[in-house]
Amino acid sequence: MRTVLITGASSGIGAATAEVLAREGNYRLLLCARRQERLQELSTKISSEYPDTAIHTFILDVRDANAVIDAIGQLPAAWKNIDILINNAGLSQGLDPIQDGDFGDWDRMIDTNIKGLLYVSKTVAPLLKQSKNAHIVNIGSIAGKEVYPNGNVYCATKHAVDALNKAMRIDLLPFGIKVTAINPGMVETEFSEVRFKGDTDKAKNVYTGLTPLNGHDIAETISFVLSRPAHVNINDLLIMPTAQANGTIVNRK
Ligand code: NDP
Ligand code: 8X3
């Protein structure tokens, strides 16, 4: 039984990963995000479907370094044996050319996607070092492999995740900690609603005329990566909808 900490578990890929790992039956789930009521709903749902899965939820804004240190430090003793960290919390804000970009949007993306991932990783690393089967999964993006029009700062944050994924693998190698990047293309979650600040019509249009990935597609891949034998690490995966060739070219019907 391994204990997995999933950041950004209240929605989308994070919530789907919690459900899929609960179904596997080999994981204890530590779930965090800013919206406690969402975590509670998810926890109730998983507990009704998989009553044997242990779950602990807590509120965490990954942008707040002190909150990260306190939350991890104050975990109940039974939840401190973290084996797996899934750095999933992240967001995009706005889709504007750089000359029209909003400083607040840029700060929120940089603070969450880069600094938040770093705060959590550093804070959890001492616990992972105690594990005999430790693994960090970083959720990057096609936006970390390519740039697309108006994606500027979001793409930059995901390029940073790509670099940090490689860097962590080097730094954590002596401790036998696996490090994997999962880089999805378009996944229909709350991502576009957040990017367009609640404009649901604009968000829906992103996926019009094609079948995007869904959270479970990514969660199944995470489950596969986590279940490889001890001597196998999957470094980096790029997962796209069949209808999406790269960061800019999609086939809409
Ligand atoms: P969602 O918006 O559905 O989920 C994002 C999650 O991140 C939520 O649970 C949210 O929880 C959490 N989150 C956001 N900001 C913070 C914060 N400051 N502190 C803690 N948690 C936070 O989107 P996705 O599931 O799609 O996104 C998950 C990850 O996947 C992100 O890193 C995203 O960049 C990446 N990704 C998404 C793709 C897509 O097309 N959807 C494609 C490629 C990568 P809460 O608001 O409750 O804090
Ligand atoms: C989210 C997918 O294509 O909007 O990372 O960058 S995309």
PDB file of C-alpha atoms and ligand atoms in Angstrom:
ATOM      1  CA  MET A   1       0.000   0.000   0.000  1.00  0.00           C
ATOM      2  CA  ARG A   2       1.590   3.296  -1.075  1.00  0.00           C
ATOM      3  CA  THR A   3       0.545   6.762   0.064  1.00  0.00           C
ATOM      4  CA  VAL A   4       0.033   9.266  -2.735  1.00  0.00           C
ATOM      5  CA  LEU A   5      -0.267  13.032  -2.365  1.00  0.00           C
ATOM      6  CA  ILE A   6      -2.200  14.671  -5.212  1.00  0.00           C
ATOM      7  CA  THR A   7      -2.186  18.466  -5.457  1.00  0.00           C
ATOM      8  CA  GLY A   8      -5.142  20.082  -7.206  1.00  0.00           C
ATOM      9  CA  ALA A   9      -7.342  17.078  -6.444  1.00  0.00           C
ATOM     10  CA  SER A  10     -10.613  19.034  -6.359  1.00  0.00           C
ATOM     11  CA  SER A  11     -11.204  18.910 -10.115  1.00  0.00           C
ATOM     12  CA  GLY A  12     -10.219  17.544 -13.519  1.00  0.00           C
ATOM     13  CA  ILE A  13      -7.076  15.442 -13.822  1.00  0.00           C
ATOM     14  CA  GLY A  14      -6.346  15.457 -10.076  1.00  0.00           C
ATOM     15  CA  ALA A  15      -9.833  14.274  -9.090  1.00  0.00           C
ATOM     16  CA  ALA A  16      -9.849  11.622 -11.834  1.00  0.00           C
ATOM     17  CA  THR A  17      -6.451  10.382 -10.654  1.00  0.00           C
ATOM     18  CA  ALA A  18      -7.775  10.013  -7.113  1.00  0.00           C
ATOM     19  CA  GLU A  19     -10.705   7.946  -8.432  1.00  0.00           C
ATOM     20  CA  VAL A  20      -8.571   5.716 -10.641  1.00  0.00           C
ATOM     21  CA  LEU A  21      -5.991   5.067  -7.911  1.00  0.00           C
ATOM     22  CA  ALA A  22      -8.797   4.288  -5.436  1.00  0.00           C
ATOM     23  CA  ARG A  23     -10.136   1.733  -7.927  1.00  0.00           C
ATOM     24  CA  GLU A  24      -6.659   0.146  -8.128  1.00  0.00           C
ATOM     25  CA  GLY A  25      -6.894  -0.590  -4.398  1.00  0.00           C
ATOM     26  CA  ASN A  26      -3.147  -0.215  -3.715  1.00  0.00           C
ATOM     27  CA  TYR A  27      -3.035   3.415  -2.637  1.00  0.00           C
ATOM     28  CA  ARG A  28      -3.852   5.618   0.356  1.00  0.00           C
ATOM     29  CA  LEU A  29      -4.981   9.027  -0.877  1.00  0.00           C
ATOM     30  CA  LEU A  30      -3.829  12.401   0.442  1.00  0.00           C
ATOM     31  CA  LEU A  31      -5.828  14.988  -1.463  1.00  0.00           C
ATOM     32  CA  CYS A  32      -5.393  18.751  -1.362  1.00  0.00           C
ATOM     33  CA  ALA A  33      -6.605  21.895  -3.131  1.00  0.00           C
ATOM     34  CA  ARG A  34      -8.048  25.268  -2.153  1.00  0.00           C
ATOM     35  CA  ARG A  35     -11.728  24.191  -2.336  1.00  0.00           C
ATOM     36  CA  GLN A  36     -12.353  21.988   0.696  1.00  0.00           C
ATOM     37  CA  GLU A  37     -16.034  21.362  -0.157  1.00  0.00           C
ATOM     38  CA  ARG A  38     -15.013  19.856  -3.512  1.00  0.00           C
ATOM     39  CA  LEU A  39     -12.456  17.641  -1.784  1.00  0.00           C
ATOM     40  CA  GLN A  40     -15.111  16.558   0.690  1.00  0.00           C
ATOM     41  CA  GLU A  41     -17.538  15.658  -2.131  1.00  0.00           C
ATOM     42  CA  LEU A  42     -14.838  13.655  -3.889  1.00  0.00           C
ATOM     43  CA  SER A  43     -13.821  11.912  -0.683  1.00  0.00           C
ATOM     44  CA  THR A  44     -17.452  10.959   0.027  1.00  0.00           C
ATOM     45  CA  LYS A  45     -17.893   9.610  -3.518  1.00  0.00           C
ATOM     46  CA  ILE A  46     -14.688   7.560  -3.414  1.00  0.00           C
ATOM     47  CA  SER A  47     -15.469   6.229   0.062  1.00  0.00           C
ATOM     48  CA  SER A  48     -18.893   5.034  -1.078  1.00  0.00           C
ATOM     49  CA  GLU A  49     -17.452   3.277  -4.144  1.00  0.00           C
ATOM     50  CA  TYR A  50     -14.204   2.035  -2.597  1.00  0.00           C
ATOM     51  CA  PRO A  51     -14.818   1.803   1.167  1.00  0.00           C
ATOM     52  CA  ASP A  52     -11.414   0.198   1.787  1.00  0.00           C
ATOM     53  CA  THR A  53      -9.487   3.196   0.412  1.00  0.00           C
ATOM     54  CA  ALA A  54      -8.053   5.445   3.134  1.00  0.00           C
ATOM     55  CA  ILE A  55      -8.425   9.147   2.311  1.00  0.00           C
ATOM     56  CA  HIS A  56      -7.242  12.302   4.042  1.00  0.00           C
ATOM     57  CA  THR A  57      -8.054  15.733   2.596  1.00  0.00           C
ATOM     58  CA  PHE A  58      -6.661  19.141   3.483  1.00  0.00           C
ATOM     59  CA  ILE A  59      -6.862  22.700   2.175  1.00  0.00           C
ATOM     60  CA  LEU A  60      -3.730  23.961   0.487  1.00  0.00           C
ATOM     61  CA  ASP A  61      -2.910  26.928  -1.707  1.00  0.00           C
ATOM     62  CA  VAL A  62       0.386  25.802  -3.236  1.00  0.00           C
ATOM     63  CA  ARG A  63       1.389  29.449  -3.865  1.00  0.00           C
ATOM     64  CA  ASP A  64       1.810  30.037  -0.133  1.00  0.00           C
ATOM     65  CA  ALA A  65       5.199  28.628   0.909  1.00  0.00           C
ATOM     66  CA  ASN A  66       4.471  28.846   4.651  1.00  0.00           C
ATOM     67  CA  ALA A  67       1.100  27.166   4.184  1.00  0.00           C
ATOM     68  CA  VAL A  68       2.806  24.343   2.294  1.00  0.00           C
ATOM     69  CA  ILE A  69       5.377  23.843   5.069  1.00  0.00           C
ATOM     70  CA  ASP A  70       2.679  23.980   7.780  1.00  0.00           C
ATOM     71  CA  ALA A  71       0.244  21.662   5.977  1.00  0.00           C
ATOM     72  CA  ILE A  72       2.834  18.973   5.311  1.00  0.00           C
ATOM     73  CA  GLY A  73       4.391  19.411   8.764  1.00  0.00           C
ATOM     74  CA  GLN A  74       1.003  19.104  10.470  1.00  0.00           C
ATOM     75  CA  LEU A  75      -0.137  15.965   8.682  1.00  0.00           C
ATOM     76  CA  PRO A  76      -1.256  13.264  11.124  1.00  0.00           C
ATOM     77  CA  ALA A  77       1.605  10.834  11.817  1.00  0.00           C
ATOM     78  CA  ALA A  78      -0.204   8.077   9.927  1.00  0.00           C
ATOM     79  CA  TRP A  79      -0.145  10.251   6.785  1.00  0.00           C
ATOM     80  CA  LYS A  80       3.490  11.335   6.831  1.00  0.00           C
ATOM     81  CA  ASN A  81       4.772   8.246   5.010  1.00  0.00           C
ATOM     82  CA  ILE A  82       4.314   9.763   1.544  1.00  0.00           C
ATOM     83  CA  ASP A  83       5.616   7.550  -1.280  1.00  0.00           C
ATOM     84  CA  ILE A  84       4.245   9.389  -4.303  1.00  0.00           C
ATOM     85  CA  LEU A  85       3.786  13.075  -5.092  1.00  0.00           C
ATOM     86  CA  ILE A  86       1.631  14.070  -8.048  1.00  0.00           C
ATOM     87  CA  ASN A  87       2.344  17.719  -8.830  1.00  0.00           C
ATOM     88  CA  ASN A  88      -0.894  18.433 -10.634  1.00  0.00           C
ATOM     89  CA  ALA A  89      -2.168  21.780  -9.263  1.00  0.00           C
ATOM     90  CA  GLY A  90      -1.956  24.334 -12.030  1.00  0.00           C
ATOM     91  CA  LEU A  91      -3.832  26.769 -14.170  1.00  0.00           C
ATOM     92  CA  SER A  92      -3.860  29.091 -17.111  1.00  0.00           C
ATOM     93  CA  GLN A  93      -5.176  32.638 -16.864  1.00  0.00           C
ATOM     94  CA  GLY A  94      -5.994  34.616 -20.001  1.00  0.00           C
ATOM     95  CA  LEU A  95      -4.995  34.027 -23.613  1.00  0.00           C
ATOM     96  CA  ASP A  96      -3.606  37.363 -24.736  1.00  0.00           C
ATOM     97  CA  PRO A  97      -0.636  38.432 -26.816  1.00  0.00           C
ATOM     98  CA  ILE A  98       2.278  39.350 -24.592  1.00  0.00           C
ATOM     99  CA  GLN A  99       1.886  43.080 -25.256  1.00  0.00           C
ATOM    100  CA  ASP A 100      -1.665  42.931 -23.834  1.00  0.00           C
ATOM    101  CA  GLY A 101      -0.951  40.488 -20.994  1.00  0.00           C
ATOM    102  CA  ASP A 102      -2.109  41.114 -17.453  1.00  0.00           C
ATOM    103  CA  PHE A 103       0.521  41.167 -14.667  1.00  0.00           C
ATOM    104  CA  GLY A 104      -1.932  39.549 -12.245  1.00  0.00           C
ATOM    105  CA  ASP A 105      -2.581  36.678 -14.655  1.00  0.00           C
ATOM    106  CA  TRP A 106       1.152  36.188 -15.135  1.00  0.00           C
ATOM    107  CA  ASP A 107       1.781  36.176 -11.369  1.00  0.00           C
ATOM    108  CA  ARG A 108      -0.985  33.619 -10.744  1.00  0.00           C
ATOM    109  CA  MET A 109       0.404  31.241 -13.384  1.00  0.00           C
ATOM    110  CA  ILE A 110       4.048  31.610 -12.343  1.00  0.00           C
ATOM    111  CA  ASP A 111       3.221  31.405  -8.626  1.00  0.00           C
ATOM    112  CA  THR A 112       1.059  28.290  -9.037  1.00  0.00           C
ATOM    113  CA  ASN A 113       2.638  26.319 -11.862  1.00  0.00           C
ATOM    114  CA  ILE A 114       6.308  26.938 -11.049  1.00  0.00           C
ATOM    115  CA  LYS A 115       6.726  28.240  -7.513  1.00  0.00           C
ATOM    116  CA  GLY A 116       3.905  26.135  -6.057  1.00  0.00           C
ATOM    117  CA  LEU A 117       5.295  22.976  -7.638  1.00  0.00           C
ATOM    118  CA  LEU A 118       8.722  23.825  -6.202  1.00  0.00           C
ATOM    119  CA  TYR A 119       7.415  24.569  -2.684  1.00  0.00           C
ATOM    120  CA  VAL A 120       5.524  21.277  -2.510  1.00  0.00           C
ATOM    121  CA  SER A 121       8.364  19.241  -4.034  1.00  0.00           C
ATOM    122  CA  LYS A 122      11.015  20.569  -1.651  1.00  0.00           C
ATOM    123  CA  THR A 123       8.762  20.150   1.378  1.00  0.00           C
ATOM    124  CA  VAL A 124       7.738  16.592   0.522  1.00  0.00           C
ATOM    125  CA  ALA A 125      11.216  15.461  -0.634  1.00  0.00           C
ATOM    126  CA  PRO A 126      12.470  14.514   2.877  1.00  0.00           C
ATOM    127  CA  LEU A 127       9.425  12.252   3.286  1.00  0.00           C
ATOM    128  CA  LEU A 128       9.927  10.669  -0.138  1.00  0.00           C
ATOM    129  CA  LYS A 129      13.562   9.978   0.756  1.00  0.00           C
ATOM    130  CA  GLN A 130      12.290   7.698   3.553  1.00  0.00           C
ATOM    131  CA  SER A 131      10.240   5.640   1.089  1.00  0.00           C
ATOM    132  CA  LYS A 132      11.528   2.487  -0.599  1.00  0.00           C
ATOM    133  CA  ASN A 133       9.287   3.108  -3.616  1.00  0.00           C
ATOM    134  CA  ALA A 134       9.206   6.867  -4.151  1.00  0.00           C
ATOM    135  CA  HIS A 135       7.939   8.626  -7.248  1.00  0.00           C
ATOM    136  CA  ILE A 136       7.197  12.212  -8.312  1.00  0.00           C
ATOM    137  CA  VAL A 137       4.837  12.725 -11.244  1.00  0.00           C
ATOM    138  CA  ASN A 138       4.875  16.241 -12.674  1.00  0.00           C
ATOM    139  CA  ILE A 139       1.920  17.271 -14.823  1.00  0.00           C
ATOM    140  CA  GLY A 140       3.424  19.327 -17.634  1.00  0.00           C
ATOM    141  CA  SER A 141       1.717  19.992 -20.963  1.00  0.00           C
ATOM    142  CA  ILE A 142       2.126  20.124 -24.718  1.00  0.00           C
ATOM    143  CA  ALA A 143       2.570  23.804 -23.753  1.00  0.00           C
ATOM    144  CA  GLY A 144       5.843  22.766 -22.137  1.00  0.00           C
ATOM    145  CA  LYS A 145       7.093  21.285 -25.388  1.00  0.00           C
ATOM    146  CA  GLU A 146       5.889  23.923 -27.857  1.00  0.00           C
ATOM    147  CA  VAL A 147       4.589  27.475 -27.756  1.00  0.00           C
ATOM    148  CA  TYR A 148       1.353  28.557 -29.406  1.00  0.00           C
ATOM    149  CA  PRO A 149      -0.096  32.000 -30.195  1.00  0.00           C
ATOM    150  CA  ASN A 150      -1.048  33.909 -27.026  1.00  0.00           C
ATOM    151  CA  GLY A 151       0.083  31.017 -24.834  1.00  0.00           C
ATOM    152  CA  ASN A 152       3.284  32.921 -23.913  1.00  0.00           C
ATOM    153  CA  VAL A 153       3.434  32.889 -20.089  1.00  0.00           C
ATOM    154  CA  TYR A 154       1.430  29.666 -19.582  1.00  0.00           C
ATOM    155  CA  CYS A 155       3.765  27.970 -22.071  1.00  0.00           C
ATOM    156  CA  ALA A 156       6.760  29.427 -20.227  1.00  0.00           C
ATOM    157  CA  THR A 157       5.527  27.969 -16.918  1.00  0.00           C
ATOM    158  CA  LYS A 158       5.077  24.532 -18.471  1.00  0.00           C
ATOM    159  CA  HIS A 159       8.517  24.748 -20.125  1.00  0.00           C
ATOM    160  CA  ALA A 160       9.775  25.405 -16.591  1.00  0.00           C
ATOM    161  CA  VAL A 161       7.989  22.242 -15.402  1.00  0.00           C
ATOM    162  CA  ASP A 162       9.713  20.358 -18.243  1.00  0.00           C
ATOM    163  CA  ALA A 163      13.109  21.661 -17.055  1.00  0.00           C
ATOM    164  CA  LEU A 164      12.354  20.973 -13.389  1.00  0.00           C
ATOM    165  CA  ASN A 165      11.251  17.444 -14.223  1.00  0.00           C
ATOM    166  CA  LYS A 166      14.670  16.763 -15.765  1.00  0.00           C
ATOM    167  CA  ALA A 167      16.457  18.573 -12.935  1.00  0.00           C
ATOM    168  CA  MET A 168      14.605  16.662 -10.207  1.00  0.00           C
ATOM    169  CA  ARG A 169      15.513  13.379 -11.866  1.00  0.00           C
ATOM    170  CA  ILE A 170      19.194  14.276 -11.576  1.00  0.00           C
ATOM    171  CA  ASP A 171      19.073  15.675  -8.047  1.00  0.00           C
ATOM    172  CA  LEU A 172      16.908  12.887  -6.626  1.00  0.00           C
ATOM    173  CA  LEU A 173      18.727  10.062  -8.411  1.00  0.00           C
ATOM    174  CA  PRO A 174      20.948   9.212  -5.405  1.00  0.00           C
ATOM    175  CA  PHE A 175      17.796   8.551  -3.365  1.00  0.00           C
ATOM    176  CA  GLY A 176      16.202   6.250  -5.928  1.00  0.00           C
ATOM    177  CA  ILE A 177      13.230   8.579  -6.370  1.00  0.00           C
ATOM    178  CA  LYS A 178      11.560   8.147  -9.763  1.00  0.00           C
ATOM    179  CA  VAL A 179      10.549  11.325 -11.587  1.00  0.00           C
ATOM    180  CA  THR A 180       8.087  11.315 -14.479  1.00  0.00           C
ATOM    181  CA  ALA A 181       6.515  14.058 -16.589  1.00  0.00           C
ATOM    182  CA  ILE A 182       3.061  13.554 -18.061  1.00  0.00           C
ATOM    183  CA  ASN A 183       2.417  16.140 -20.773  1.00  0.00           C
ATOM    184  CA  PRO A 184      -1.168  16.210 -22.044  1.00  0.00           C
ATOM    185  CA  GLY A 185      -2.655  18.015 -24.999  1.00  0.00           C
ATOM    186  CA  MET A 186      -6.268  19.206 -24.759  1.00  0.00           C
ATOM    187  CA  VAL A 187      -8.095  17.695 -21.772  1.00  0.00           C
ATOM    188  CA  GLU A 188     -11.667  18.780 -21.111  1.00  0.00           C
ATOM    189  CA  THR A 189     -11.730  19.767 -17.438  1.00  0.00           C
ATOM    190  CA  GLU A 190     -12.308  23.111 -15.732  1.00  0.00           C
ATOM    191  CA  PHE A 191      -9.029  24.272 -17.284  1.00  0.00           C
ATOM    192  CA  SER A 192     -10.564  26.424 -20.051  1.00  0.00           C
ATOM    193  CA  GLU A 193     -13.246  27.840 -17.739  1.00  0.00           C
ATOM    194  CA  VAL A 194     -10.445  28.974 -15.447  1.00  0.00           C
ATOM    195  CA  ARG A 195      -8.370  30.275 -18.371  1.00  0.00           C
ATOM    196  CA  PHE A 196     -11.363  32.324 -19.594  1.00  0.00           C
ATOM    197  CA  LYS A 197     -12.361  33.330 -16.053  1.00  0.00           C
ATOM    198  CA  GLY A 198     -15.775  31.702 -15.951  1.00  0.00           C
ATOM    199  CA  ASP A 199     -16.795  32.325 -19.587  1.00  0.00           C
ATOM    200  CA  THR A 200     -18.277  28.867 -20.141  1.00  0.00           C
ATOM    201  CA  ASP A 201     -19.247  29.474 -23.793  1.00  0.00           C
ATOM    202  CA  LYS A 202     -15.693  30.442 -24.684  1.00  0.00           C
ATOM    203  CA  ALA A 203     -14.441  27.443 -22.731  1.00  0.00           C
ATOM    204  CA  LYS A 204     -16.780  25.014 -24.539  1.00  0.00           C
ATOM    205  CA  ASN A 205     -15.674  26.348 -27.941  1.00  0.00           C
ATOM    206  CA  VAL A 206     -12.154  25.135 -27.263  1.00  0.00           C
ATOM    207  CA  TYR A 207     -13.425  21.555 -27.607  1.00  0.00           C
ATOM    208  CA  THR A 208     -16.047  22.049 -30.339  1.00  0.00           C
ATOM    209  CA  GLY A 209     -15.804  19.620 -33.262  1.00  0.00           C
ATOM    210  CA  LEU A 210     -13.274  17.242 -31.728  1.00  0.00           C
ATOM    211  CA  THR A 211     -13.068  14.653 -28.988  1.00  0.00           C
ATOM    212  CA  PRO A 212     -10.637  15.963 -26.383  1.00  0.00           C
ATOM    213  CA  LEU A 213      -8.936  13.847 -23.745  1.00  0.00           C
ATOM    214  CA  ASN A 214     -10.688  13.592 -20.391  1.00  0.00           C
ATOM    215  CA  GLY A 215      -9.279  13.457 -16.887  1.00  0.00           C
ATOM    216  CA  HIS A 216      -9.563   9.671 -16.739  1.00  0.00           C
ATOM    217  CA  ASP A 217      -7.400   9.270 -19.863  1.00  0.00           C
ATOM    218  CA  ILE A 218      -4.581  11.013 -18.028  1.00  0.00           C
ATOM    219  CA  ALA A 219      -5.328   9.280 -14.726  1.00  0.00           C
ATOM    220  CA  GLU A 220      -5.089   5.837 -16.386  1.00  0.00           C
ATOM    221  CA  THR A 221      -1.673   6.804 -17.736  1.00  0.00           C
ATOM    222  CA  ILE A 222      -0.521   7.967 -14.314  1.00  0.00           C
ATOM    223  CA  SER A 223      -1.700   4.669 -12.871  1.00  0.00           C
ATOM    224  CA  PHE A 224       0.314   2.788 -15.516  1.00  0.00           C
ATOM    225  CA  VAL A 225       3.445   4.842 -14.845  1.00  0.00           C
ATOM    226  CA  LEU A 226       3.156   4.269 -11.078  1.00  0.00           C
ATOM    227  CA  SER A 227       2.723   0.530 -11.500  1.00  0.00           C
ATOM    228  CA  ARG A 228       5.960  -0.145 -13.423  1.00  0.00           C
ATOM    229  CA  PRO A 229       8.460  -2.449 -11.702  1.00  0.00           C
ATOM    230  CA  ALA A 230      11.028  -0.895  -9.354  1.00  0.00           C
ATOM    231  CA  HIS A 231      13.779  -0.839 -11.986  1.00  0.00           C
ATOM    232  CA  VAL A 232      11.675   0.959 -14.631  1.00  0.00           C
ATOM    233  CA  ASN A 233      11.043   4.710 -14.777  1.00  0.00           C
ATOM    234  CA  ILE A 234       9.076   6.423 -17.520  1.00  0.00           C
ATOM    235  CA  ASN A 235      10.798   9.779 -17.897  1.00  0.00           C
ATOM    236  CA  ASP A 236       8.444  11.728 -20.099  1.00  0.00           C
ATOM    237  CA  LEU A 237       5.151  11.164 -21.911  1.00  0.00           C
ATOM    238  CA  LEU A 238       3.274  13.363 -24.399  1.00  0.00           C
ATOM    239  CA  ILE A 239      -0.407  12.380 -24.651  1.00  0.00           C
ATOM    240  CA  MET A 240      -2.669  14.000 -27.239  1.00  0.00           C
ATOM    241  CA  PRO A 241      -6.242  13.634 -28.428  1.00  0.00           C
ATOM    242  CA  THR A 242      -6.222  11.777 -31.751  1.00  0.00           C
ATOM    243  CA  ALA A 243      -7.659  14.942 -33.329  1.00  0.00           C
ATOM    244  CA  GLN A 244      -4.743  17.124 -32.135  1.00  0.00           C
ATOM    245  CA  ALA A 245      -1.425  16.873 -33.992  1.00  0.00           C
ATOM    246  CA  ASN A 246       0.538  19.376 -31.928  1.00  0.00           C
ATOM    247  CA  GLY A 247       0.102  22.589 -29.955  1.00  0.00           C
ATOM    248  CA  THR A 248      -1.606  24.426 -32.805  1.00  0.00           C
ATOM    249  CA  ILE A 249      -3.065  21.979 -35.343  1.00  0.00           C
ATOM    250  CA  VAL A 250      -6.366  20.264 -34.609  1.00  0.00           C
ATOM    251  CA  ASN A 251      -8.813  18.480 -36.890  1.00  0.00           C
ATOM    252  CA  ARG A 252     -12.324  19.797 -36.175  1.00  0.00           C
ATOM    253  CA  LYS A 253     -15.357  18.247 -37.893  1.00  0.00           C
TER     254      LYS A 253
HETATM  255  P1  NDP B   1      -8.817  21.979 -13.480  1.00  0.00           P
HETATM  256  O1  NDP B   1      -9.023  23.446 -13.497  1.00  0.00           O
HETATM  257  O2  NDP B   1      -9.985  21.095 -13.671  1.00  0.00           O
HETATM  258  O3  NDP B   1      -8.048  21.551 -12.156  1.00  0.00           O
HETATM  259  C1  NDP B   1      -6.994  22.318 -11.651  1.00  0.00           C
HETATM  260  C2  NDP B   1      -6.751  21.910 -10.219  1.00  0.00           C
HETATM  261  O4  NDP B   1      -5.650  22.697  -9.711  1.00  0.00           O
HETATM  262  C3  NDP B   1      -7.945  22.166  -9.328  1.00  0.00           C
HETATM  263  O5  NDP B   1      -8.120  21.075  -8.472  1.00  0.00           O
HETATM  264  C4  NDP B   1      -7.558  23.399  -8.533  1.00  0.00           C
HETATM  265  O6  NDP B   1      -8.124  23.323  -7.241  1.00  0.00           O
HETATM  266  C5  NDP B   1      -6.038  23.227  -8.455  1.00  0.00           C
HETATM  267  N1  NDP B   1      -5.351  24.473  -8.174  1.00  0.00           N
HETATM  268  C6  NDP B   1      -5.296  25.577  -8.943  1.00  0.00           C
HETATM  269  N2  NDP B   1      -4.605  26.548  -8.310  1.00  0.00           N
HETATM  270  C7  NDP B   1      -4.225  26.021  -7.111  1.00  0.00           C
HETATM  271  C8  NDP B   1      -3.508  26.521  -6.014  1.00  0.00           C
HETATM  272  N3  NDP B   1      -3.030  27.775  -5.991  1.00  0.00           N
HETATM  273  N4  NDP B   1      -3.291  25.716  -4.956  1.00  0.00           N
HETATM  274  C9  NDP B   1      -3.767  24.461  -4.963  1.00  0.00           C
HETATM  275  N5  NDP B   1      -4.468  23.921  -5.958  1.00  0.00           N
HETATM  276  C10 NDP B   1      -4.689  24.708  -7.036  1.00  0.00           C
HETATM  277  O7  NDP B   1      -7.739  21.716 -14.629  1.00  0.00           O
HETATM  278  P2  NDP B   1      -6.935  20.396 -15.059  1.00  0.00           P
HETATM  279  O8  NDP B   1      -7.350  19.224 -14.293  1.00  0.00           O
HETATM  280  O9  NDP B   1      -6.996  20.339 -16.524  1.00  0.00           O
HETATM  281  O10 NDP B   1      -5.467  20.839 -14.659  1.00  0.00           O
HETATM  282  C11 NDP B   1      -4.592  20.026 -13.900  1.00  0.00           C
HETATM  283  C12 NDP B   1      -3.181  20.206 -14.419  1.00  0.00           C
HETATM  284  O11 NDP B   1      -3.119  19.723 -15.768  1.00  0.00           O
HETATM  285  C13 NDP B   1      -2.682  21.650 -14.470  1.00  0.00           C
HETATM  286  O12 NDP B   1      -1.346  21.676 -14.042  1.00  0.00           O
HETATM  287  C14 NDP B   1      -2.784  22.000 -15.943  1.00  0.00           C
HETATM  288  O13 NDP B   1      -1.863  23.010 -16.302  1.00  0.00           O
HETATM  289  C15 NDP B   1      -2.436  20.669 -16.559  1.00  0.00           C
HETATM  290  N6  NDP B   1      -2.829  20.463 -17.936  1.00  0.00           N
HETATM  291  C16 NDP B   1      -4.135  20.604 -18.321  1.00  0.00           C
HETATM  292  C17 NDP B   1      -4.491  20.395 -19.639  1.00  0.00           C
HETATM  293  C18 NDP B   1      -5.882  20.606 -20.133  1.00  0.00           C
HETATM  294  O14 NDP B   1      -6.072  20.741 -21.357  1.00  0.00           O
HETATM  295  N7  NDP B   1      -6.885  20.604 -19.276  1.00  0.00           N
HETATM  296  C19 NDP B   1      -3.496  19.974 -20.630  1.00  0.00           C
HETATM  297  C20 NDP B   1      -2.161  19.888 -20.129  1.00  0.00           C
HETATM  298  C21 NDP B   1      -1.861  20.089 -18.829  1.00  0.00           C
HETATM  299  P3  NDP B   1      -8.707  24.558  -6.407  1.00  0.00           P
HETATM  300  O15 NDP B   1      -9.247  25.554  -7.380  1.00  0.00           O
HETATM  301  O16 NDP B   1      -9.761  23.930  -5.545  1.00  0.00           O
HETATM  302  O17 NDP B   1      -7.540  25.046  -5.621  1.00  0.00           O
HETATM  303  C1  8X3 B   2      -3.179  22.787 -21.475  1.00  0.00           C
HETATM  304  C2  8X3 B   2      -3.295  22.393 -22.901  1.00  0.00           C
HETATM  305  O1  8X3 B   2      -3.054  23.174 -25.293  1.00  0.00           O
HETATM  306  O2  8X3 B   2      -4.124  24.696 -23.754  1.00  0.00           O
HETATM  307  O3  8X3 B   2      -1.897  22.686 -20.983  1.00  0.00           O
HETATM  308  O4  8X3 B   2      -1.785  24.321 -23.612  1.00  0.00           O
HETATM  309  S1  8X3 B   2      -3.050  23.725 -23.921  1.00  0.00           S
END
